[in-house]
Short mmCIF file of C-alpha atoms in Angstrom, two decimals:
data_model
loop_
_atom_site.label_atom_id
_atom_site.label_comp_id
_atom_site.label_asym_id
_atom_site.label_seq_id
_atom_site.Cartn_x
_atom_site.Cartn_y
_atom_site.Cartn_z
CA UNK A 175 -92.42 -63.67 52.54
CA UNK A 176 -88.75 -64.87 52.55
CA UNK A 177 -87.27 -66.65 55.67
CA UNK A 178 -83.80 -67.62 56.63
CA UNK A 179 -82.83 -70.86 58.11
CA UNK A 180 -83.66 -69.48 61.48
CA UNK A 181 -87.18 -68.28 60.32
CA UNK A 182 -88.26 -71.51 58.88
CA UNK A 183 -87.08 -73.14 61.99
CA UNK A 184 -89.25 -70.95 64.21
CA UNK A 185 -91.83 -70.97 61.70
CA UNK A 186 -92.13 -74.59 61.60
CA UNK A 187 -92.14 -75.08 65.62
CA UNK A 188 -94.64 -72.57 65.97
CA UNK A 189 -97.32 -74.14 63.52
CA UNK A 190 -96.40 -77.45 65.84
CA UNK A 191 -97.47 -75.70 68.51
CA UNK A 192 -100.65 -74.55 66.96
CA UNK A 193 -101.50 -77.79 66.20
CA UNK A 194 -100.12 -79.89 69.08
CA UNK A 195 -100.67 -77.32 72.72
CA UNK A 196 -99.19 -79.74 74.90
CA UNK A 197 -95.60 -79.70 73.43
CA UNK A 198 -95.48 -76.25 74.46
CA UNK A 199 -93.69 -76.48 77.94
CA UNK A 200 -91.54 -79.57 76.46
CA UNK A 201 -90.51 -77.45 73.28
CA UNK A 202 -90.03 -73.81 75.10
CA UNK A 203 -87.40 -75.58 77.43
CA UNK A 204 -86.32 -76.81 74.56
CA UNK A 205 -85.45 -73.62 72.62
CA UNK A 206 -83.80 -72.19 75.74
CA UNK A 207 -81.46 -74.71 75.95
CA UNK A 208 -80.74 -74.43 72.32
CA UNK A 209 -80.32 -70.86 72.47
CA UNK A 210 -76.91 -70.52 72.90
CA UNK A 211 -75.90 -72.57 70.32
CA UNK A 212 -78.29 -70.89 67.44
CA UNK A 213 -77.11 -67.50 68.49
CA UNK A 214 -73.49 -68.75 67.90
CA UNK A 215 -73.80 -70.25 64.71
CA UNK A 216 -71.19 -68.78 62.36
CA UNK A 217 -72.68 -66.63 59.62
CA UNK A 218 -70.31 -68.49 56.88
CA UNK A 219 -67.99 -71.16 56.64
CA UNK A 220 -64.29 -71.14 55.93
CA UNK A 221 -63.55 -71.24 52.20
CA UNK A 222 -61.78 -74.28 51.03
CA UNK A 223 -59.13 -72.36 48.95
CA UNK A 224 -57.54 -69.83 51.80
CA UNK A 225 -54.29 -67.86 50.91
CA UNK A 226 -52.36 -65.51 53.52
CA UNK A 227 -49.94 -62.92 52.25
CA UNK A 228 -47.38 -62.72 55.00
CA UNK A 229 -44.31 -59.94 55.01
CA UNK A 230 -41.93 -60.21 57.64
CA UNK A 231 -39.76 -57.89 59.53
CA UNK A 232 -41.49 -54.76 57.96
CA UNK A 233 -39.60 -53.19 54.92
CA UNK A 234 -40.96 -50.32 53.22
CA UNK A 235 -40.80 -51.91 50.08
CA UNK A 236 -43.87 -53.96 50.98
CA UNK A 237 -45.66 -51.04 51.30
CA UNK A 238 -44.52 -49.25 48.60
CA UNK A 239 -44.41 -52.53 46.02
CA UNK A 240 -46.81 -55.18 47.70
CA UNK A 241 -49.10 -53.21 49.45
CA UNK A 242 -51.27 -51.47 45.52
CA UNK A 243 -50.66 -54.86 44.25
CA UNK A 244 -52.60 -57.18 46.27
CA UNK A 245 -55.04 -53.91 46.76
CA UNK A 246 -55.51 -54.66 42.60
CA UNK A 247 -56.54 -58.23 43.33
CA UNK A 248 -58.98 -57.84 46.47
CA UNK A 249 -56.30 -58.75 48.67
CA UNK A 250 -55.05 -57.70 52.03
CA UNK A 251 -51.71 -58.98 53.58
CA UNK A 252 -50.05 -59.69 57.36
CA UNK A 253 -47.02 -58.09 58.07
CA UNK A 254 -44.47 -58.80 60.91
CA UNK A 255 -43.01 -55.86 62.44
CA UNK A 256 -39.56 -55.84 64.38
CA UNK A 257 -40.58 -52.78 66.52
CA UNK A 258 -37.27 -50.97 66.95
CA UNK A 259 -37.02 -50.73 63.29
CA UNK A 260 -40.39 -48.68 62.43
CA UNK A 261 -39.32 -45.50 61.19
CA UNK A 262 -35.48 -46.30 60.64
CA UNK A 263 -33.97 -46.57 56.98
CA UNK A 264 -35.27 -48.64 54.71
CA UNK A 265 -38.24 -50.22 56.81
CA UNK A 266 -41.83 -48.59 56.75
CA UNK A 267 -43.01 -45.47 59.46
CA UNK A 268 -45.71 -45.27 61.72
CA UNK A 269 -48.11 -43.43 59.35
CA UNK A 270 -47.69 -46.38 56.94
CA UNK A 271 -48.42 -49.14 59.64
CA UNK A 272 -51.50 -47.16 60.59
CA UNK A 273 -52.65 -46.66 56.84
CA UNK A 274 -52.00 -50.81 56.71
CA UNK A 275 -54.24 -51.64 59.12
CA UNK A 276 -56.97 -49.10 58.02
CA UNK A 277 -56.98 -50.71 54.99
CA UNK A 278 -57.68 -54.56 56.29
CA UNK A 279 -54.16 -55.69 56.64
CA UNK A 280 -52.70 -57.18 59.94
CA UNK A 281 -49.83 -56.40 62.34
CA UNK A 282 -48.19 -58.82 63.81
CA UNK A 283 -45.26 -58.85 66.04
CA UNK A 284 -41.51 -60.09 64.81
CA UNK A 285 -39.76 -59.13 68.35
CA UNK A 286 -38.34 -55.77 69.66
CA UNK A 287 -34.63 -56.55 67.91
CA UNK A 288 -35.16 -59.69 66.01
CA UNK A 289 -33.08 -62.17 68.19
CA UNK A 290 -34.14 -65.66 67.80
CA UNK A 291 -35.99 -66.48 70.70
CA UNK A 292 -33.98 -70.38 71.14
CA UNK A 293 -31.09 -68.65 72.24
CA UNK A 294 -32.69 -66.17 74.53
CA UNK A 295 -33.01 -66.27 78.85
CA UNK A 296 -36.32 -66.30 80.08
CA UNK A 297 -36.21 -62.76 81.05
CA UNK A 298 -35.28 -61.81 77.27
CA UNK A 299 -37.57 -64.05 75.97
CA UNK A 300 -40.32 -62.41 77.96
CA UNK A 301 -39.02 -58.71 77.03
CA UNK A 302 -39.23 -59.76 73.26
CA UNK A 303 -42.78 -60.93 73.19
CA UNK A 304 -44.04 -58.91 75.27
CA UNK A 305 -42.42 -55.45 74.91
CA UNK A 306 -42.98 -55.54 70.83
CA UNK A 307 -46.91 -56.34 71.64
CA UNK A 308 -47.34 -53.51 74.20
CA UNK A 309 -45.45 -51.14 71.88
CA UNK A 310 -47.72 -51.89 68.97
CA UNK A 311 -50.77 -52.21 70.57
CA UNK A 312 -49.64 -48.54 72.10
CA UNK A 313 -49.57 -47.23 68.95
CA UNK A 314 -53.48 -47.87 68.49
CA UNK A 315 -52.83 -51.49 66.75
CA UNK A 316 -54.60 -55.18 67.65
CA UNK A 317 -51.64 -57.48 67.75
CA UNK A 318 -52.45 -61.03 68.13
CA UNK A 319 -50.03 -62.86 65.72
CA UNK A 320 -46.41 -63.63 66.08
CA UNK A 321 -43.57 -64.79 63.91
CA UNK A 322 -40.16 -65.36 65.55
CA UNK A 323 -37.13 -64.64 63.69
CA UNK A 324 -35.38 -66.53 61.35
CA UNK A 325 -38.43 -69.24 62.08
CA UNK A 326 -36.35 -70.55 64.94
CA UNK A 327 -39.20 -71.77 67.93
CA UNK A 328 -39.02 -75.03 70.57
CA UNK A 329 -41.66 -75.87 72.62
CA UNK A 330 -40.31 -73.16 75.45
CA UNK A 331 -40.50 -70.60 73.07
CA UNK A 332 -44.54 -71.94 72.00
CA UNK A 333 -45.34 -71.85 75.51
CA UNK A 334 -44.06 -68.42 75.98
CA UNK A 335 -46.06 -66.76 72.90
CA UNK A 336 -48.94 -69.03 73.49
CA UNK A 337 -49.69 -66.73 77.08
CA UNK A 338 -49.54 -63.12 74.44
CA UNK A 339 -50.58 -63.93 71.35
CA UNK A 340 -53.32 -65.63 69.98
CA UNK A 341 -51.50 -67.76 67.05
CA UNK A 342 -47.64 -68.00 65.60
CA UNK A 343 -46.49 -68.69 62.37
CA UNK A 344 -43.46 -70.24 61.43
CA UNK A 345 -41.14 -70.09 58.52
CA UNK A 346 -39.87 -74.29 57.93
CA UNK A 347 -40.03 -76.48 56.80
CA UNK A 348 -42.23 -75.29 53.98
CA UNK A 349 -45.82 -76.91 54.16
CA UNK A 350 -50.02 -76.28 54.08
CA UNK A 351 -52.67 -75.92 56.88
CA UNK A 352 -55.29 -78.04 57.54
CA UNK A 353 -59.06 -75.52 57.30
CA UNK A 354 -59.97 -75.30 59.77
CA UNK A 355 -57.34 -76.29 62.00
CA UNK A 356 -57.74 -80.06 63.06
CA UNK A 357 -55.69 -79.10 66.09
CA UNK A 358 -56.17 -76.28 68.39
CA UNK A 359 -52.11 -76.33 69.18
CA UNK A 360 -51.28 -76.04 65.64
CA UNK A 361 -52.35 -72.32 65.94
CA UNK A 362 -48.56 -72.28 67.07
CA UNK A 363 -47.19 -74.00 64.21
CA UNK A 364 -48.61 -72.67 61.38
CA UNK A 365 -46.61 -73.41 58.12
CA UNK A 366 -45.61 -71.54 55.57
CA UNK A 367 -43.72 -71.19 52.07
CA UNK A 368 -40.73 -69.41 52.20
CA UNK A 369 -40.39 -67.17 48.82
CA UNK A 370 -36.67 -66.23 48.44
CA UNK A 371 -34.63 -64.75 45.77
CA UNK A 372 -33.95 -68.41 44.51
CA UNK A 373 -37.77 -69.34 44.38
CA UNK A 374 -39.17 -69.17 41.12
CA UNK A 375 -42.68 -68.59 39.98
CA UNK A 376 -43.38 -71.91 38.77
CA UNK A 377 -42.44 -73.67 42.17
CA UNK A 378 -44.60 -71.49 44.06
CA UNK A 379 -48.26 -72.12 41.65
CA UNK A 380 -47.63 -75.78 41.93
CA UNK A 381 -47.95 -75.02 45.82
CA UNK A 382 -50.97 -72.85 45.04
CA UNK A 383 -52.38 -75.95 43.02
CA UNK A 384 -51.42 -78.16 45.60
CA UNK A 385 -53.36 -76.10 48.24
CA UNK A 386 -56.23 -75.87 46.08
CA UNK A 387 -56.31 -79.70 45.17
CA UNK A 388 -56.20 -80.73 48.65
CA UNK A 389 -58.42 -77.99 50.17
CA UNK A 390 -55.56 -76.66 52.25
CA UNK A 391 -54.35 -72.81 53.69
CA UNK A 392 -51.52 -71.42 52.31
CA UNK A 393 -49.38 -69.22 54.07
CA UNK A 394 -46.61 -67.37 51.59
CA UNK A 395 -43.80 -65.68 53.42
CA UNK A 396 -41.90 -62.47 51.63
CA UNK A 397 -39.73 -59.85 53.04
CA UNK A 398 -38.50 -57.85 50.22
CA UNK A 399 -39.91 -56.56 46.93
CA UNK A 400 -37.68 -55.09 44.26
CA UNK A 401 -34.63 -54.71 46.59
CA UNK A 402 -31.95 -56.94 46.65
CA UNK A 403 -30.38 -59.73 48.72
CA UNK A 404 -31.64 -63.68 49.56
CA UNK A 405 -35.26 -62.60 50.71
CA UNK A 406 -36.03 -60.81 48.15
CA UNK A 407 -38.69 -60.77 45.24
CA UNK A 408 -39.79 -58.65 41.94
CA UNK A 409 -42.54 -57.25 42.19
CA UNK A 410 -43.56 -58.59 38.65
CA UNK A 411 -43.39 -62.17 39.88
CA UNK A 412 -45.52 -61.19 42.62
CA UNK A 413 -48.16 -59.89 40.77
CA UNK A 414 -47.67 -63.29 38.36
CA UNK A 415 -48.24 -64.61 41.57
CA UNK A 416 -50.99 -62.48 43.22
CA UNK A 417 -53.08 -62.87 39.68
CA UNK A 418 -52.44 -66.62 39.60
CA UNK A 419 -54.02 -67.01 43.11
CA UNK A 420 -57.26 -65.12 42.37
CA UNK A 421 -57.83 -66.63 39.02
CA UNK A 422 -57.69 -70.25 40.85
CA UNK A 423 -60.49 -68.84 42.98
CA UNK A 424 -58.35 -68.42 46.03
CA UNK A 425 -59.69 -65.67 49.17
CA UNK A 426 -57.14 -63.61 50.40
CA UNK A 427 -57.62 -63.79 54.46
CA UNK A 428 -55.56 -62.29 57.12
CA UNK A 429 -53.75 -65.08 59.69
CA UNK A 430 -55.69 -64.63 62.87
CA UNK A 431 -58.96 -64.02 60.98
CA UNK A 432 -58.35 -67.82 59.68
CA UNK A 433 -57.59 -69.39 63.61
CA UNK A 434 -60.21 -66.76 65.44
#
């Protein structure tokens, strides 16, 4: 007969008790007290090689470019949606936010109108976080994660997301993750690399190498895919990219599912 962890451990106490009857009362209190803590013992540990896909802002492209590439690779992504853009021009509808998360990814929010929060009142500030979540989460979505626009946040602005959402990534400076997290507040500051038009393939597998070397999450950031202007990228180097991170043995996990 095969046992688990669990089963030996009960196992073993029980031919104790056989053997020894009065450490029953002393080892049932015992096991209640423990109780809690075996029934919360996580099923698997974090993997030391952790990669996050992230898309901000919500461009169609990412669905129509990104989205069969990292599907070819195992991966899933997290995209950050500025809320008054679904269904306009150029940035991805409804039906394709819903297909997204049906198919592992996560929404986040990026704001109602993408204003950058450190210039906002209080009362905007609070319409921006909190509007874009309700919206969402209206349209039959879980939406913990945030990412401001233009990566612009101050400890106000942490404070404020910290009461809606359960973690916030940032866009600079460019940098890893600690996994797990070696401080609960850094939920609010998670880094990120930046991959612009400028940023070449090499530059981002040495941070893949780095990440892996030093047992760290990375967090890639990319907007556009085979459009044009600063934030965007081919969708060739991305699959360089997307290929390179799976053959260095990297899992593909969504943001909050690395912080939960």
């Amino acid at each position: 007969m095969m046992y688990g962890p669990r089963g030996l451990f009960s196992c073993s106490i029980l031919h104790l008790i056989l053997r020894l009857p009065f450490l029953v009362v002393p080892v049932a209190v015992g096991l209640l007290l423990a109780m809690p803590y075996l029934r919360n013992l996580p099923e698997k540990a974090l993997p030391q090689s952790i990669i996050t896909f992230s898309f901000d802002d919500g461009y169609a492209s990412v669905y129509e470019k990104a989205l069969p590439i990292l599907e070819r690779y195992g991966y899933v992504g997290t995209v950050f949606v500025i809320t008054s853009a679904i269904g306009q021009s150029g940035y991805m509808t409804l039906e394709q936010l819903l297909n997204l998360a049906k198919r592992g990814w996560e929404i986040g929010s990026h704001t109602v109108s993408h204003r950058y929060l450190t210039e906002l009142s209080p009362s905007e500030l609070e319409f921006e976080l909190w509007v874009s979540k309700r919206h969402l989460e209206g349209l039959g979505l879980t939406v913990v994660s945030f990412a401001p626009p233009g990566g612009e946040y101050n400890q106000t602005t942490i404070e404020a997301v910290a009461k809606h959402y359960l973690c916030q990534r940032i866009s600079w400076p460019d940098g890893l993750n600690d996994i797990p997290l070696s401080n609960p507040e850094d939920r609010y500051r998670l880094q990120a690399v930046s991959v612009e038009a400028k940023t070449t393939v090499e530059e981002i597998q040495q941070w893949i190498l780095l990440a892996k070397e030093n047992k760290k999450w990375l967090i890639l950031l990319f907007h556009r895919i085979d459009e044009s202007g600063d934030h965007n990228w081919s969708s060739q180097d991305f699959e360089t990219i997307v290929r390179f991170s799976r053959e260095q043995g990297f899992r593909g996990i969504s943001l909050s599912n690395v912080v939960k």
